[in-house]
Amino acid sequence: MNKPWQIYCTAVLGALGGLLGWWVIGSFSLVHLSIWIAFPIVGAGLGLFIGGCVAATDGALIKRVPRRAIRDGFFGAVAGLVAGLVGLLLAEIIFLTMGAGFVGRILGWMLLGGFIGLSDMVVSRQRRRALFGAFGGLIGGALGGLLYEGLTQLFLAQSGLTQVVVGGVGLMLLGACIGALIPLARQVLSRGELRVLNGDQIGLVREVIDHTSIGRYDGCDIYLPDPAVSWRHANIRRTSQGFTMEIAEQSEQGVMVGNQQVNPGDVYVLRSGERIYLGETALEFVGR
């Protein structure tokens, strides 16, 4: 699955998360609650569904491993719930302090998106990857929030039913923008990527930000269902030397980089354009 298709898939699932959030949150009446309770509840609900759906994309559509989708979706949903609660609570404080009106509401959606992107730390446990995701979430939240608030203002004089439908469409757009901009930011800001050239995962592109694991285990960043590939075969890291590849000591066999054998336990400094052969699978490293 190439990168544009991955971004499209996360946008679709992000939109689904926004729709689910609209449906579930809309099932409860929050008008009798104070804004200090209502806004965190809305943020928590949207973070829960958008964060969960975006986190589940990898396992569901890229790795196509249901248990991985469920696991990542669960952790993404929990982290998104906390992120959404904190994000909209902070946004409301800033909104009331600044009295910023329309701009203040956009800022609120920006913070929601940024915190959802940052919550990837719980799933990936990669600091720089989470920071890149937070940056993309901020932009996605700003764009989605602008569309949401613009639609709301455009149909402000319409009936209550129209307002409800517009709210659902607006939150779908918000979820889609957050879902798309998080992986897009990672792709743009990363300095290296791996491309799978053959096998079941042919066409898959993965950015290398902090580190990228490769193996037959579906928890690896690049999951290769190749019997000749070890459970955890290799790990590529960004270091002061550039990008290095370390072959796991428990790997059943080494790795071929071009015509050079790299044995278990060895560390190899990668150059852009080099091809990596693990079992029957070939990958290409591209540095920027």
Short mmCIF file of C-alpha atoms in Angstrom, two decimals:
data_model
loop_
_atom_site.label_atom_id
_atom_site.label_comp_id
_atom_site.label_asym_id
_atom_site.label_seq_id
_atom_site.Cartn_x
_atom_site.Cartn_y
_atom_site.Cartn_z
CA MET A 1 0.00 0.00 0.00
CA ASN A 2 1.67 3.21 -1.17
CA LYS A 3 1.73 6.38 0.92
CA PRO A 4 -1.09 8.29 -0.84
CA TRP A 5 -3.37 5.29 -0.36
CA GLN A 6 -2.39 5.04 3.32
CA ILE A 7 -3.21 8.72 3.80
CA TYR A 8 -6.54 8.23 2.04
CA CYS A 9 -7.39 5.27 4.29
CA THR A 10 -6.59 7.16 7.49
CA ALA A 11 -8.70 10.06 6.21
CA VAL A 12 -11.66 7.72 5.60
CA LEU A 13 -11.35 6.11 9.03
CA GLY A 14 -10.86 9.52 10.62
CA ALA A 15 -14.13 10.61 8.98
CA LEU A 16 -15.77 7.46 10.33
CA GLY A 17 -14.49 8.37 13.79
CA GLY A 18 -15.97 11.86 13.47
CA LEU A 19 -19.30 10.37 12.39
CA LEU A 20 -19.35 7.92 15.31
CA GLY A 21 -18.44 10.72 17.70
CA TRP A 22 -21.29 12.87 16.35
CA TRP A 23 -23.75 10.00 16.65
CA VAL A 24 -22.77 8.94 20.18
CA ILE A 25 -22.30 12.42 21.64
CA GLY A 26 -25.52 13.58 19.97
CA SER A 27 -27.39 10.80 21.77
CA PHE A 28 -26.92 12.65 25.06
CA SER A 29 -28.21 16.04 26.08
CA LEU A 30 -25.38 18.24 27.35
CA VAL A 31 -27.27 21.55 27.44
CA HIS A 32 -27.87 21.34 31.19
CA LEU A 33 -24.15 20.90 31.93
CA SER A 34 -21.67 23.71 32.49
CA ILE A 35 -19.21 24.40 29.69
CA TRP A 36 -16.38 23.11 31.91
CA ILE A 37 -18.01 19.69 31.85
CA ALA A 38 -19.69 19.70 28.43
CA PHE A 39 -16.61 20.68 26.40
CA PRO A 40 -14.30 18.04 27.92
CA ILE A 41 -17.02 15.41 27.32
CA VAL A 42 -17.29 16.43 23.65
CA GLY A 43 -13.50 16.44 23.30
CA ALA A 44 -13.17 13.05 25.00
CA GLY A 45 -15.85 11.53 22.76
CA LEU A 46 -14.34 12.85 19.53
CA GLY A 47 -10.82 11.91 20.63
CA LEU A 48 -12.01 8.42 21.56
CA PHE A 49 -13.53 7.67 18.15
CA ILE A 50 -11.21 9.62 15.84
CA GLY A 51 -8.08 8.49 17.71
CA GLY A 52 -9.25 4.88 17.81
CA CYS A 53 -10.19 4.72 14.14
CA VAL A 54 -6.98 6.39 12.97
CA ALA A 55 -4.84 4.10 15.16
CA ALA A 56 -6.64 1.00 13.86
CA THR A 57 -5.92 1.86 10.20
CA ASP A 58 -2.51 0.20 10.18
CA GLY A 59 -3.66 -3.18 11.46
CA ALA A 60 -6.98 -3.19 9.62
CA LEU A 61 -6.04 -2.01 6.13
CA ILE A 62 -2.25 -2.13 5.80
CA LYS A 63 -1.18 -5.21 7.77
CA ARG A 64 -4.65 -6.78 7.47
CA VAL A 65 -4.31 -8.43 10.89
CA PRO A 66 -7.57 -8.07 12.89
CA ARG A 67 -5.98 -8.57 16.32
CA ARG A 68 -3.45 -5.84 15.60
CA ALA A 69 -6.22 -3.50 14.46
CA ILE A 70 -8.17 -4.18 17.67
CA ARG A 71 -5.12 -3.70 19.90
CA ASP A 72 -3.92 -0.50 18.23
CA GLY A 73 -7.47 0.82 17.99
CA PHE A 74 -8.03 0.23 21.71
CA PHE A 75 -4.85 2.02 22.80
CA GLY A 76 -5.44 4.78 20.26
CA ALA A 77 -9.00 5.23 21.55
CA VAL A 78 -7.90 5.45 25.21
CA ALA A 79 -5.10 7.88 24.38
CA GLY A 80 -7.44 9.85 22.11
CA LEU A 81 -10.04 10.11 24.87
CA VAL A 82 -7.52 11.70 27.23
CA ALA A 83 -6.11 13.86 24.43
CA GLY A 84 -9.54 15.12 23.40
CA LEU A 85 -10.58 15.85 26.97
CA VAL A 86 -7.40 17.85 27.70
CA GLY A 87 -7.36 19.50 24.26
CA LEU A 88 -10.87 20.97 24.36
CA LEU A 89 -10.56 21.87 28.05
CA LEU A 90 -7.44 23.92 27.29
CA ALA A 91 -9.14 25.35 24.21
CA GLU A 92 -12.08 26.54 26.29
CA ILE A 93 -9.75 28.23 28.78
CA ILE A 94 -7.96 30.03 25.95
CA PHE A 95 -11.26 30.84 24.24
CA LEU A 96 -12.71 32.49 27.34
CA THR A 97 -9.45 34.27 28.13
CA MET A 98 -9.04 35.72 24.65
CA GLY A 99 -12.70 36.17 23.79
CA ALA A 100 -11.62 35.20 20.29
CA GLY A 101 -14.98 34.12 18.84
CA PHE A 102 -14.63 32.24 15.55
CA VAL A 103 -10.83 32.17 15.81
CA GLY A 104 -11.06 30.75 19.31
CA ARG A 105 -13.24 27.87 18.12
CA ILE A 106 -10.77 27.07 15.33
CA LEU A 107 -8.00 27.07 17.93
CA GLY A 108 -10.00 24.54 19.92
CA TRP A 109 -10.18 22.12 16.99
CA MET A 110 -6.46 22.67 16.36
CA LEU A 111 -5.65 21.62 19.91
CA LEU A 112 -7.92 18.59 19.57
CA GLY A 113 -6.09 17.48 16.43
CA GLY A 114 -2.68 18.20 17.89
CA PHE A 115 -3.33 16.19 21.04
CA ILE A 116 -4.74 13.28 18.99
CA GLY A 117 -1.54 13.27 16.90
CA LEU A 118 0.59 13.42 20.03
CA SER A 119 -1.32 10.51 21.57
CA ASP A 120 0.36 8.22 19.00
CA MET A 121 3.17 8.03 21.57
CA VAL A 122 1.03 5.45 23.41
CA VAL A 123 0.79 3.22 20.31
CA SER A 124 4.19 3.67 18.65
CA ARG A 125 6.33 4.74 21.65
CA GLN A 126 8.37 6.94 19.33
CA ARG A 127 8.86 10.52 20.51
CA ARG A 128 9.73 12.22 17.22
CA ARG A 129 7.02 10.32 15.35
CA ALA A 130 4.45 11.54 17.91
CA LEU A 131 5.70 15.13 17.60
CA PHE A 132 5.41 14.99 13.81
CA GLY A 133 1.92 13.55 14.23
CA ALA A 134 1.02 16.38 16.61
CA PHE A 135 2.13 18.93 14.03
CA GLY A 136 0.00 17.25 11.37
CA GLY A 137 -2.91 17.05 13.82
CA LEU A 138 -2.67 20.79 14.50
CA ILE A 139 -2.89 21.57 10.79
CA GLY A 140 -5.65 18.99 10.25
CA GLY A 141 -7.59 20.36 13.21
CA ALA A 142 -7.26 23.90 11.86
CA LEU A 143 -8.42 22.91 8.37
CA GLY A 144 -11.19 20.63 9.59
CA GLY A 145 -12.28 23.18 12.20
CA LEU A 146 -12.44 25.88 9.56
CA LEU A 147 -14.69 23.69 7.40
CA TYR A 148 -16.83 22.69 10.39
CA GLU A 149 -17.31 26.23 11.69
CA GLY A 150 -17.81 27.57 8.15
CA LEU A 151 -20.62 25.08 7.52
CA THR A 152 -22.17 25.88 10.88
CA GLN A 153 -22.21 29.60 10.10
CA LEU A 154 -23.49 29.02 6.57
CA PHE A 155 -26.55 27.09 7.78
CA LEU A 156 -27.01 29.03 11.03
CA ALA A 157 -30.50 30.23 10.08
CA GLN A 158 -31.72 26.77 9.01
CA SER A 159 -33.92 24.37 10.97
CA GLY A 160 -32.74 22.29 13.90
CA LEU A 161 -32.66 19.12 11.78
CA THR A 162 -30.45 20.83 9.22
CA GLN A 163 -28.12 21.94 12.01
CA VAL A 164 -27.87 18.35 13.24
CA VAL A 165 -26.98 17.04 9.77
CA VAL A 166 -24.50 19.86 9.19
CA GLY A 167 -22.89 19.02 12.54
CA GLY A 168 -22.43 15.41 11.46
CA VAL A 169 -20.93 16.39 8.09
CA GLY A 170 -18.69 18.93 9.79
CA LEU A 171 -17.32 16.40 12.28
CA MET A 172 -16.71 13.90 9.47
CA LEU A 173 -14.67 16.56 7.66
CA LEU A 174 -12.82 17.33 10.88
CA GLY A 175 -11.99 13.65 11.42
CA ALA A 176 -10.93 13.23 7.79
CA CYS A 177 -8.58 16.23 7.94
CA ILE A 178 -6.98 15.10 11.19
CA GLY A 179 -6.71 11.53 9.89
CA ALA A 180 -5.06 12.63 6.63
CA LEU A 181 -2.68 15.30 7.94
CA ILE A 182 -1.12 13.17 10.70
CA PRO A 183 0.48 10.59 8.32
CA LEU A 184 1.13 13.27 5.70
CA ALA A 185 3.18 15.31 8.18
CA ARG A 186 5.18 12.22 9.14
CA GLN A 187 5.91 11.54 5.49
CA VAL A 188 6.97 15.12 4.72
CA LEU A 189 9.09 15.62 7.85
CA SER A 190 10.84 12.24 7.89
CA ARG A 191 14.33 11.91 6.39
CA GLY A 192 14.14 8.31 5.25
CA GLU A 193 11.71 5.67 4.08
CA LEU A 194 11.54 1.98 3.24
CA ARG A 195 9.73 0.59 0.22
CA VAL A 196 8.70 -3.05 -0.11
CA LEU A 197 9.46 -4.23 -3.65
CA ASN A 198 7.85 -7.69 -3.74
CA GLY A 199 5.84 -10.22 -1.76
CA ASP A 200 2.52 -9.80 0.05
CA GLN A 201 3.32 -6.23 1.09
CA ILE A 202 4.55 -5.04 -2.30
CA GLY A 203 4.21 -1.28 -2.71
CA LEU A 204 4.15 -0.59 1.04
CA VAL A 205 6.05 2.57 2.01
CA ARG A 206 7.09 3.29 5.60
CA GLU A 207 8.85 6.42 6.78
CA VAL A 208 11.80 6.00 9.16
CA ILE A 209 11.56 8.65 11.88
CA ASP A 210 12.96 7.40 15.19
CA HIS A 211 13.29 3.72 14.33
CA THR A 212 11.50 1.17 12.17
CA SER A 213 11.31 -2.53 13.02
CA ILE A 214 11.07 -5.24 10.36
CA GLY A 215 9.92 -8.81 10.87
CA ARG A 216 7.27 -11.52 10.66
CA TYR A 217 5.69 -10.32 13.91
CA ASP A 218 2.60 -8.21 13.17
CA GLY A 219 3.71 -5.68 15.80
CA CYS A 220 6.70 -4.70 13.65
CA ASP A 221 6.43 -1.43 11.74
CA ILE A 222 7.05 -3.33 8.51
CA TYR A 223 5.20 -6.61 8.82
CA LEU A 224 6.47 -9.21 6.34
CA PRO A 225 4.46 -12.47 6.35
CA ASP A 226 7.41 -14.26 4.75
CA PRO A 227 8.34 -17.68 6.30
CA ALA A 228 12.01 -16.93 5.65
CA VAL A 229 11.88 -13.70 7.67
CA SER A 230 12.49 -13.93 11.43
CA TRP A 231 9.92 -12.86 14.03
CA ARG A 232 11.92 -9.69 14.74
CA HIS A 233 14.49 -9.56 11.98
CA ALA A 234 16.03 -6.07 11.85
CA ASN A 235 15.71 -2.54 13.13
CA ILE A 236 16.57 0.67 11.30
CA ARG A 237 17.40 3.77 13.34
CA ARG A 238 18.12 7.39 12.66
CA THR A 239 21.43 8.23 14.37
CA SER A 240 24.12 10.90 14.25
CA GLN A 241 25.86 8.70 11.65
CA GLY A 242 22.79 8.64 9.45
CA PHE A 243 20.48 5.64 9.20
CA THR A 244 21.80 2.38 10.59
CA MET A 245 20.39 -1.13 10.31
CA GLU A 246 20.93 -3.56 13.17
CA ILE A 247 20.23 -7.25 12.60
CA ALA A 248 18.63 -8.92 15.61
CA GLU A 249 20.93 -11.45 17.27
CA GLN A 250 18.07 -13.95 17.47
CA SER A 251 17.46 -13.61 13.73
CA GLU A 252 17.61 -16.99 12.00
CA GLN A 253 19.65 -15.49 9.18
CA GLY A 254 21.28 -12.23 8.28
CA VAL A 255 20.39 -9.69 5.62
CA MET A 256 21.82 -9.00 2.20
CA VAL A 257 22.39 -5.34 1.36
CA GLY A 258 23.19 -5.31 -2.31
CA ASN A 259 25.83 -8.03 -2.58
CA GLN A 260 27.05 -7.66 1.01
CA GLN A 261 26.07 -10.04 3.79
CA VAL A 262 25.14 -8.45 7.14
CA ASN A 263 25.07 -11.03 9.93
CA PRO A 264 22.95 -11.21 13.11
CA GLY A 265 24.24 -8.72 15.69
CA ASP A 266 25.95 -6.53 13.07
CA VAL A 267 25.20 -2.85 12.48
CA TYR A 268 25.28 -1.47 8.95
CA VAL A 269 25.15 2.19 7.84
CA LEU A 270 22.60 2.49 5.05
CA ARG A 271 22.97 4.65 1.96
CA SER A 272 20.06 5.96 -0.06
CA GLY A 273 19.06 3.67 -2.90
CA GLU A 274 20.41 0.48 -1.34
CA ARG A 275 18.32 -2.66 -1.58
CA ILE A 276 17.81 -4.91 1.42
CA TYR A 277 16.98 -8.61 1.05
CA LEU A 278 15.32 -10.48 3.94
CA GLY A 279 14.30 -14.03 3.10
CA GLU A 280 12.38 -13.81 -0.17
CA THR A 281 11.47 -10.15 0.32
CA ALA A 282 13.28 -7.13 -1.12
CA LEU A 283 13.11 -3.60 0.24
CA GLU A 284 14.65 -0.33 -0.88
CA PHE A 285 15.91 2.36 1.51
CA VAL A 286 15.53 5.95 0.36
CA GLY A 287 17.13 8.75 2.37
CA ARG A 288 16.36 12.43 1.98
#
